[in-house]
Coordinates of C-alpha atoms in Angstrom, one line a residue:
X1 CA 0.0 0.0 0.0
X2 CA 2.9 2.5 -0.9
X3 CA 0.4 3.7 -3.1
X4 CA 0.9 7.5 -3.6
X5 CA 4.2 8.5 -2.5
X6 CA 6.3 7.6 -5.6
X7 CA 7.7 11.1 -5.4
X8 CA 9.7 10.1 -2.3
X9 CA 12.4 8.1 -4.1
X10 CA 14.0 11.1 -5.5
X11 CA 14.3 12.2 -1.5
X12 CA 18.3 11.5 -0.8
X13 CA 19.4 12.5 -4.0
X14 CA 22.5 14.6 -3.9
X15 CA 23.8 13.2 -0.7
X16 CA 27.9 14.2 -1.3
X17 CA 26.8 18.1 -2.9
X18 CA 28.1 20.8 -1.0
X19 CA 25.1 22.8 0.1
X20 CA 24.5 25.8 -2.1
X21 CA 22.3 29.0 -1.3
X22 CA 19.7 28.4 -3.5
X23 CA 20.5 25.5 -6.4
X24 CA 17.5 25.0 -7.2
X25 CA 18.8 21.6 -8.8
X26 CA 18.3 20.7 -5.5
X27 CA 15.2 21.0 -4.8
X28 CA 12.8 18.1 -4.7
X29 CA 11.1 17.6 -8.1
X30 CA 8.2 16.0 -8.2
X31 CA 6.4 13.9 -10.6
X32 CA 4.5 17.1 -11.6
X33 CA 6.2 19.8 -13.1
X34 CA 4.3 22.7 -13.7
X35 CA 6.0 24.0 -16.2
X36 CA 3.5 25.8 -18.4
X37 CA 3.9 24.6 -21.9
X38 CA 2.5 24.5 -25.2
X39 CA 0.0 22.4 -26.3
X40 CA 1.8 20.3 -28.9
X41 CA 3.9 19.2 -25.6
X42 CA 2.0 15.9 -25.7
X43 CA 4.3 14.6 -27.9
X44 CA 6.9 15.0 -25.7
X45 CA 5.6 13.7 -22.6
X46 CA 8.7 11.5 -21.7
X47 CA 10.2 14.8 -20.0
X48 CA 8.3 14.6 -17.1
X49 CA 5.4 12.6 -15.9
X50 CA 3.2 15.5 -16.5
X51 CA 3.1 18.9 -18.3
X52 CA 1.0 21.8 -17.9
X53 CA -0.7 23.3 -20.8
X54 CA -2.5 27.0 -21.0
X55 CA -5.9 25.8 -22.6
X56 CA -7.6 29.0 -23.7
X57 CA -11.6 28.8 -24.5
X58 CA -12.6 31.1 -26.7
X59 CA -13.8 34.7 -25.3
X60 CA -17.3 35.6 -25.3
X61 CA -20.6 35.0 -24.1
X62 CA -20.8 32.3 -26.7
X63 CA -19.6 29.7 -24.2
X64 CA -21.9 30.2 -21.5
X65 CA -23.0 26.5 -21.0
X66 CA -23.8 25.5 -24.4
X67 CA -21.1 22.9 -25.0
X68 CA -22.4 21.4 -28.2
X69 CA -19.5 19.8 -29.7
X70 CA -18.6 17.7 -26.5
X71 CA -20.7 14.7 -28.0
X72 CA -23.7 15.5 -25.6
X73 CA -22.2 15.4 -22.4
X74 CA -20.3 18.1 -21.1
X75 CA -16.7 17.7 -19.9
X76 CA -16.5 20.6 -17.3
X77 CA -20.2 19.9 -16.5
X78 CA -23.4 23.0 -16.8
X79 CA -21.7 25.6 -15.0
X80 CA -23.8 28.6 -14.9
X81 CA -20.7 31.1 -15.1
X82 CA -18.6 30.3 -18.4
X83 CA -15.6 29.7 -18.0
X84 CA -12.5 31.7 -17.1
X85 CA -10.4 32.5 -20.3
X86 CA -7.4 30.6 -19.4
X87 CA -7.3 27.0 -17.7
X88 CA -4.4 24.7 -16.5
X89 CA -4.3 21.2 -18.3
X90 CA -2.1 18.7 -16.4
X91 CA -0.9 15.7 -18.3
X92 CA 0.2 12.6 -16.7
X93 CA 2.6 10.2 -18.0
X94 CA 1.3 7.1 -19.9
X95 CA 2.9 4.7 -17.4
X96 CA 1.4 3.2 -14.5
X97 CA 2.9 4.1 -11.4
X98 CA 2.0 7.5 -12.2
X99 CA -1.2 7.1 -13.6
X100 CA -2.0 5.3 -9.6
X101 CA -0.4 8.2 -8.7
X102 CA -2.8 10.7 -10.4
X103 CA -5.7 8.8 -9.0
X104 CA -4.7 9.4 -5.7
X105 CA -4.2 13.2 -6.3
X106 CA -7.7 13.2 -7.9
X107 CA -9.5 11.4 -5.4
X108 CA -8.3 14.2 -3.0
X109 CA -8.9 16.8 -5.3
X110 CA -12.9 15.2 -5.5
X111 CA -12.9 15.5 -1.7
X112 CA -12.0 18.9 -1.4
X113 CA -13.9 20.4 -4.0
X114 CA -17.0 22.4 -2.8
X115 CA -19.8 20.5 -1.2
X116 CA -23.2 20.9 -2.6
X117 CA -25.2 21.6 0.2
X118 CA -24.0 25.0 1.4
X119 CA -26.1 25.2 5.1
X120 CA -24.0 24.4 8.5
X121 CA -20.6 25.3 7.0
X122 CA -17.7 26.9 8.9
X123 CA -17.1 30.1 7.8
X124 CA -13.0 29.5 8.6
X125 CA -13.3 26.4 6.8
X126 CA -14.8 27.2 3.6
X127 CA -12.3 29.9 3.5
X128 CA -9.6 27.9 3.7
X129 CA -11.2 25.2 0.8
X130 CA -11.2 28.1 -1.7
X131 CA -7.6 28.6 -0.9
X132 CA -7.0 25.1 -2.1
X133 CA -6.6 25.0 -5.9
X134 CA -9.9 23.9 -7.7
X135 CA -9.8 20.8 -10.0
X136 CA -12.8 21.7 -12.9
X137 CA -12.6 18.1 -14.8
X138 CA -10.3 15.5 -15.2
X139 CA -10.2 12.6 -18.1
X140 CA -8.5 9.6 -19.5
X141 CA -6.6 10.7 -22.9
X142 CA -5.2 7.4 -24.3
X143 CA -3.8 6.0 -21.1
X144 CA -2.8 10.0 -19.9
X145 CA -4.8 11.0 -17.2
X146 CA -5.4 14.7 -17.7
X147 CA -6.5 17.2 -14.8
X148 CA -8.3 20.5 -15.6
X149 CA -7.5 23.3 -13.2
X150 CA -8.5 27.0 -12.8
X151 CA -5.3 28.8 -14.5
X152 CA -2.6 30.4 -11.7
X153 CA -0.1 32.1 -11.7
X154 CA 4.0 31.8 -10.8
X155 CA 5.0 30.1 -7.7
X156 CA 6.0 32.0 -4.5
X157 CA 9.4 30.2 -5.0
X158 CA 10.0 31.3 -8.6
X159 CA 8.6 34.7 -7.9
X160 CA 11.1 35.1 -5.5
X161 CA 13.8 33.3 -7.7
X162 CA 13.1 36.0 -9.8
X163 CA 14.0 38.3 -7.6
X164 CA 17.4 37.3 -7.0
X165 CA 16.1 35.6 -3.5
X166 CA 15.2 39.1 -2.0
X167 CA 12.9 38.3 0.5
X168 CA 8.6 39.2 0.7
X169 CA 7.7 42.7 2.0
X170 CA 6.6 42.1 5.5
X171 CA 3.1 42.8 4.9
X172 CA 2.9 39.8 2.2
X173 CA 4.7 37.1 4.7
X174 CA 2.0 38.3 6.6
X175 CA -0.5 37.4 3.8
X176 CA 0.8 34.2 2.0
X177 CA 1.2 32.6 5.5
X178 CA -2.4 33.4 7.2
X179 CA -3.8 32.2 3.7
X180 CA -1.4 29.5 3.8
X181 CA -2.4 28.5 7.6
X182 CA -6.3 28.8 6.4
X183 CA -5.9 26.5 3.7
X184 CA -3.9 24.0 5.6
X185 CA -6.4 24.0 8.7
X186 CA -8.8 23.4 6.2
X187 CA -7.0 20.3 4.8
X188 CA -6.2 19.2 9.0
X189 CA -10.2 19.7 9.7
X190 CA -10.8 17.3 6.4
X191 CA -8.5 14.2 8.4
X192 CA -6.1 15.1 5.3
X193 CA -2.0 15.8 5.7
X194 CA -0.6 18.0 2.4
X195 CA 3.2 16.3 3.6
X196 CA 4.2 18.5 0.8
X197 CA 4.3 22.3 1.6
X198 CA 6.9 24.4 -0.1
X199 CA 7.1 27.6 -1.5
X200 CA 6.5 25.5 -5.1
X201 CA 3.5 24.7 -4.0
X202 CA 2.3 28.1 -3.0
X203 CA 1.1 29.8 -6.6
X204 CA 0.1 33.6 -6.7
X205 CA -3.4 33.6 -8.7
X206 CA -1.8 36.8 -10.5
X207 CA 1.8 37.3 -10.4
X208 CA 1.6 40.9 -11.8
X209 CA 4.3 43.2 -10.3
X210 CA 5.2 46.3 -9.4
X211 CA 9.1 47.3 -9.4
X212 CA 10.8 49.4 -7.3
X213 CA 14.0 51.2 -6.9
X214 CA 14.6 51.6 -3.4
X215 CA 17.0 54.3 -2.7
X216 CA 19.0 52.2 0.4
X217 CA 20.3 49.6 -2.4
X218 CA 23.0 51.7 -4.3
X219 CA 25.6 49.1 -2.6
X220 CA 23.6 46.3 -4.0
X221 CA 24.3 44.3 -7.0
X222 CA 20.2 44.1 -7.3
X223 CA 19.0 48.0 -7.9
X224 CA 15.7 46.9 -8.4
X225 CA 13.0 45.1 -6.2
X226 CA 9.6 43.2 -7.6
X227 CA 6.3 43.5 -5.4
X228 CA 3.2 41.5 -6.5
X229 CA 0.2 43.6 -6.7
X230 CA -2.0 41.0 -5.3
X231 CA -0.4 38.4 -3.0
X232 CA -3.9 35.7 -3.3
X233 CA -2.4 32.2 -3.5
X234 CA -3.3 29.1 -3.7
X235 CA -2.2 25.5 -2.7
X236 CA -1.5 22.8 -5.1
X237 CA -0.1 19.5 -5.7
X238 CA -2.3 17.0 -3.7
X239 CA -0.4 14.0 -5.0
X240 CA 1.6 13.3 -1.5
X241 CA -1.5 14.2 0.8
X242 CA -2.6 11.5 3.2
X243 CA -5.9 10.8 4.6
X244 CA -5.5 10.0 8.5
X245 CA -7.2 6.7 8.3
X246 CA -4.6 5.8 5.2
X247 CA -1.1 4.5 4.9
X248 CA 1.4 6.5 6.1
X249 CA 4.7 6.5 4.2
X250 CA 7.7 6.5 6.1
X251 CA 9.3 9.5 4.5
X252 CA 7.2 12.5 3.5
X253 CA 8.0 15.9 2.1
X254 CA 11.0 17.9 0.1
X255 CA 14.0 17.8 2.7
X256 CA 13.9 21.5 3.4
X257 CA 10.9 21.3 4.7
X258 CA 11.1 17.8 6.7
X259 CA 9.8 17.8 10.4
X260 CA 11.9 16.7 13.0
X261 CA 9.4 13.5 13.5
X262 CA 9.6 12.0 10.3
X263 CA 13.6 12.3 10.1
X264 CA 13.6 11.0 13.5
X265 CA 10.8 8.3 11.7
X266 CA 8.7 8.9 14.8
X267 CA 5.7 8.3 12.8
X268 CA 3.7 12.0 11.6
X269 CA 0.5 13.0 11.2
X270 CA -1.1 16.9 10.7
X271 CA 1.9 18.5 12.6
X272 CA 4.3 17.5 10.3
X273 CA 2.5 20.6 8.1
X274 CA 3.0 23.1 10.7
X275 CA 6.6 22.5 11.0
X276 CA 6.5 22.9 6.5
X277 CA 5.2 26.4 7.0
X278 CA 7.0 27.1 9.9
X279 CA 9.9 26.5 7.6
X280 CA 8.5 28.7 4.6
X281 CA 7.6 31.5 7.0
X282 CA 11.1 32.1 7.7
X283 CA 12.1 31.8 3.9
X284 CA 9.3 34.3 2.8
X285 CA 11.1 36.7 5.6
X286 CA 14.6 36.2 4.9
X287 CA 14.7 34.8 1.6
X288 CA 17.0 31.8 2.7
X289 CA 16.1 28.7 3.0
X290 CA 16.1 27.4 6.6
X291 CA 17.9 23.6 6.4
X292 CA 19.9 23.9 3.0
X293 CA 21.4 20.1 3.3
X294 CA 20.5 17.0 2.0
X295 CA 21.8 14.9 4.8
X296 CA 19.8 13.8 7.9
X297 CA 22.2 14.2 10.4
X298 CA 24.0 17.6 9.2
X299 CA 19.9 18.7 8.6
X300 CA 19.5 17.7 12.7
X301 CA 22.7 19.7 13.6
X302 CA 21.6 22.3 11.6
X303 CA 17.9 22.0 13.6
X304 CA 20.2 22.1 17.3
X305 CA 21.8 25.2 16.2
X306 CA 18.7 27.4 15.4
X307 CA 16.6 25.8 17.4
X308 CA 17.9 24.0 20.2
X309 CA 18.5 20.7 21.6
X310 CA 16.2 17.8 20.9
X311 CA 14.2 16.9 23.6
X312 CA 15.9 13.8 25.6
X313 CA 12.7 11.6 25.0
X314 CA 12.3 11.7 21.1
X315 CA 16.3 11.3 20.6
X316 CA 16.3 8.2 22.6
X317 CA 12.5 7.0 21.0
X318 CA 13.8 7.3 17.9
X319 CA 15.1 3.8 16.3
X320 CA 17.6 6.2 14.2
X321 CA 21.4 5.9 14.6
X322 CA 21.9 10.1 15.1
X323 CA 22.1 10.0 18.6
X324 CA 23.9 7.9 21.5
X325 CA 22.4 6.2 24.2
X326 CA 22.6 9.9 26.3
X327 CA 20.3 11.4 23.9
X328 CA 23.3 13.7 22.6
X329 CA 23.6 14.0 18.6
X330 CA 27.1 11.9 17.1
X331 CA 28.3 15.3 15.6
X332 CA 31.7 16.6 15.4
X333 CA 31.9 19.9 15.7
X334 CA 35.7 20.9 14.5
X335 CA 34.6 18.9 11.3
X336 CA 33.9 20.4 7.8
X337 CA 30.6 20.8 7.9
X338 CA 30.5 21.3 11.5
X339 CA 32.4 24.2 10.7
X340 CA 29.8 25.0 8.2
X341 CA 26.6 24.6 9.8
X342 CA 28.2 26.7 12.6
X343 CA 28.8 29.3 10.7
X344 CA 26.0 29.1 8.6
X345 CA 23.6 28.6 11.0
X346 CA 22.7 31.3 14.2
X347 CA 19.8 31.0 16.6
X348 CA 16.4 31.1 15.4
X349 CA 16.0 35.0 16.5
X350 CA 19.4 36.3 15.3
X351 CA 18.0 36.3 11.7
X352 CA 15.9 39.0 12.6
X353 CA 16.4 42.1 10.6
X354 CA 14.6 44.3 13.3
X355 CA 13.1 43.9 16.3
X356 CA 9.4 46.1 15.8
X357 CA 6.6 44.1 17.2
X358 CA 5.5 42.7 14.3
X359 CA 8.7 41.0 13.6
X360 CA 8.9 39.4 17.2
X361 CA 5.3 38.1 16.6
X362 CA 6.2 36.3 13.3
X363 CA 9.3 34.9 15.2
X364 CA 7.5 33.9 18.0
X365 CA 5.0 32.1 15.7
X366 CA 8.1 30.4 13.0
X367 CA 9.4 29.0 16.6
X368 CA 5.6 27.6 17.8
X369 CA 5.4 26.2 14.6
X370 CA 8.8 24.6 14.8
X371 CA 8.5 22.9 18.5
X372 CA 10.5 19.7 18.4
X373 CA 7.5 17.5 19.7
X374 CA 4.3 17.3 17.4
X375 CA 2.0 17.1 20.3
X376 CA 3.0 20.1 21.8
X377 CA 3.2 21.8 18.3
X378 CA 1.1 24.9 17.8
X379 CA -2.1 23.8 15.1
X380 CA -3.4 25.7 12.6
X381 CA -6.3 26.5 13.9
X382 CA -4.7 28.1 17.3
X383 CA -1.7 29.8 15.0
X384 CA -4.9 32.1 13.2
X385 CA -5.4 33.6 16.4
X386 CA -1.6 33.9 17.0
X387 CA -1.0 37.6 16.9
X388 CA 0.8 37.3 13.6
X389 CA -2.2 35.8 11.7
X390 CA -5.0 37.1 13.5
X391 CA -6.2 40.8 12.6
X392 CA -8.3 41.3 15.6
X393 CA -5.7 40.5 18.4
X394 CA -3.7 43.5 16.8
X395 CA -3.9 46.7 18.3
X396 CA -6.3 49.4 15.8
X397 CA -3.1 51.6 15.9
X398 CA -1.1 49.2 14.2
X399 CA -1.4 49.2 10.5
X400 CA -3.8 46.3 9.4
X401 CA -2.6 44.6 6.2
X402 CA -3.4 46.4 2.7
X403 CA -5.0 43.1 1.3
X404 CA -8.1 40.6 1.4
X405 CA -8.2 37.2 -0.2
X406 CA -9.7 38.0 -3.8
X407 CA -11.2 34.4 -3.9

């Protein structure tokens, strides 16, 4: 029953790579690359198990249900609106494995779609489902299982790729992780686990920008700086996510992002999500990436020298051979990449750029989120009224964020 979590062979790739700011190379690729490409891609499908392709309906009030030349039935079923302009085809490889794998993400998909009765739903909830990305349709093409989507935008990783790894204006950490949280706590209340959050995961619904030319950068190599006008998001990629009452893989998520439980192989469940966007929280802020290795022990060194030592019980739980009998992590210090992760690594708090109270709040949350043991890990559903998330334990003088969710 290892069913869905193909992805997770590509995990330890890399091993002997010296860790690198930002290779990208490095980072986990999935079975679903969402590349957007044309449609005459089909015929090259080998690339990559799937490929995403702008489908554009035509304009006009001429497609306003009326989908005659389907053969009678409609693919994206009556929908009383037409359609938006633009949609995103993903196209899976004709091989099995991933074809299973597709099944599983659209089985998912189907459960988080919008319910059709609309009377005794949470308000919080319902919020959070529209901040999961929308399937429309999905079919069989000749042994390619294809998967309609609503069209989105870049990812908040190759947004801020694109902008040389500068880090998110305060206001939009602010924003990408509350609608983040919401859609995750909606996932959590649904007895579903993502397992996969990272920033590539996290798509703008518009990536249109603004750019500026701050005046304190004349030293800088980068003169100018890219804002997106609207910082909406979605979540995608439900191909890893886990139903509680399903088989849990022994390794879940991209490296960067791992928890501390499922290194440790602990077992996981919801928290292991919290400690993903604990993770991105701190890379929207500082545009870094938190754990930049691709070895379990270095990555727990790395985790004792921002965060702290692990707690005595879990070291000597864990079936792992990172620690000794003490509970202390084997770890040399005065070795190469003890060196490194010393100096590359500082305690959680001394990556703060200033110290207003808005900044101590998001730090106070990125080390909740980031508490060693899953039970006593903050949830989702109490980090919306941390002070970071939550609008209405702010003080009115503060400035509220200049954004709401355009659903």
């Amino acid at each position: 029953n290892t069913h869905h979590h193909h992805h997770h062979n590509h995990h330890h790739h890399h091993h002997d790579q010296p860790p690198s700011a930002h290779n990208n190379d490095n980072r986990h690729k999935t079975s679903s690359t969402a590349a957007a490409a044309p449609p005459q891609a089909a015929a090259s499908l080998n690339q990559s198990s799937t490929t995403r392709v702008a489908a554009t309906t035509t304009s006009g009030s001429q497609n306003s249900g009326s989908q005659d030349d389907s053969g009678g039935d409609e693919p994206l079923g009556s929908r009383s609106r037409p359609p938006p302009n633009c949609l995103a085809l993903k196209i899976i490889k004709n091989i099995g494995k991933y074809r299973e794998a597709a099944k599983f993400e659209i089985n998912v998909l189907n459960h988080i779609k919008k319910p059709a009765s609309s009377d005794n739903l949470n308000e919080i909830t319902e919020a959070g489902r529209r901040l999961c990305v929308q399937m429309l349709d999905w079919f069989d093409y000749h042994g390619h299982i294809c998967i309609l989507f609503e069209m989105l935008g870049r990812s908040v990783f190759d947004f801020m790729k694109m902008n040389h790894y500068q880090p998110y204006p305060f206001q939009h950490v602010r924003a990408i992780g509350y609608q983040l949280t919401l859609a995750v706590n909606f996932l959590h209340k649904n007895k579903i686990t993502h397992t996969d959050l990272k920033p590539e995961n996290i798509l703008f619904v518009n990536d249109a920008y603004d750019i500026e030319y701050p005046n304190n950068r004349l030293n800088s190599k980068v003169k100018q700086y890219l804002v997106v006008k609207d910082p909406t998001i979605r979540l995608i990629d439900f191909g890893s996510a886990t139903f509680d009452d399903e088989h849990h893989s022994k390794v879940v998520s991209t490296r960067h992002y791992r928890a501390i439980e499922v290194i440790l192989e602990l077992g996981w469940s919801q928290p292991c999500d919290v400690w993903s966007i604990g993770c991105i929280l701190f890379e929207l802020y500082t545009g870094i990436t938190m754990f930049q290795t691709h070895d379990n022990r270095e990555h727990i060194a790395m985790m004792e020298r921002i965060l702290g030592t692990i707690p005595w019980r879990m070291a000597t739980r864990s079936k792992t051979k990172y620690f000794n009998r003490h509970g202390w992590l084997i770890w040399d210090e005065n070795s190469s990449t003890g060196y490194y992760v010393r100096r590359n690594c500082r305690p959680l708090r001394h990556y703060m750029t200033s110290h207003t109270s808005e900044e101590l709040d998001l730090f106070d949350l990125i080390d909740l989120m980031l508490t060693y043991e899953p039970n006593q890990r903050i949830t989702c559903s109490q980090a919306l009224r941390h002070p970071f998330l939550d609008v209405r334990s702010r003080s009115k003088t503060e400035v509220q964020p200049g954004w709401t969710p355009s659903y």
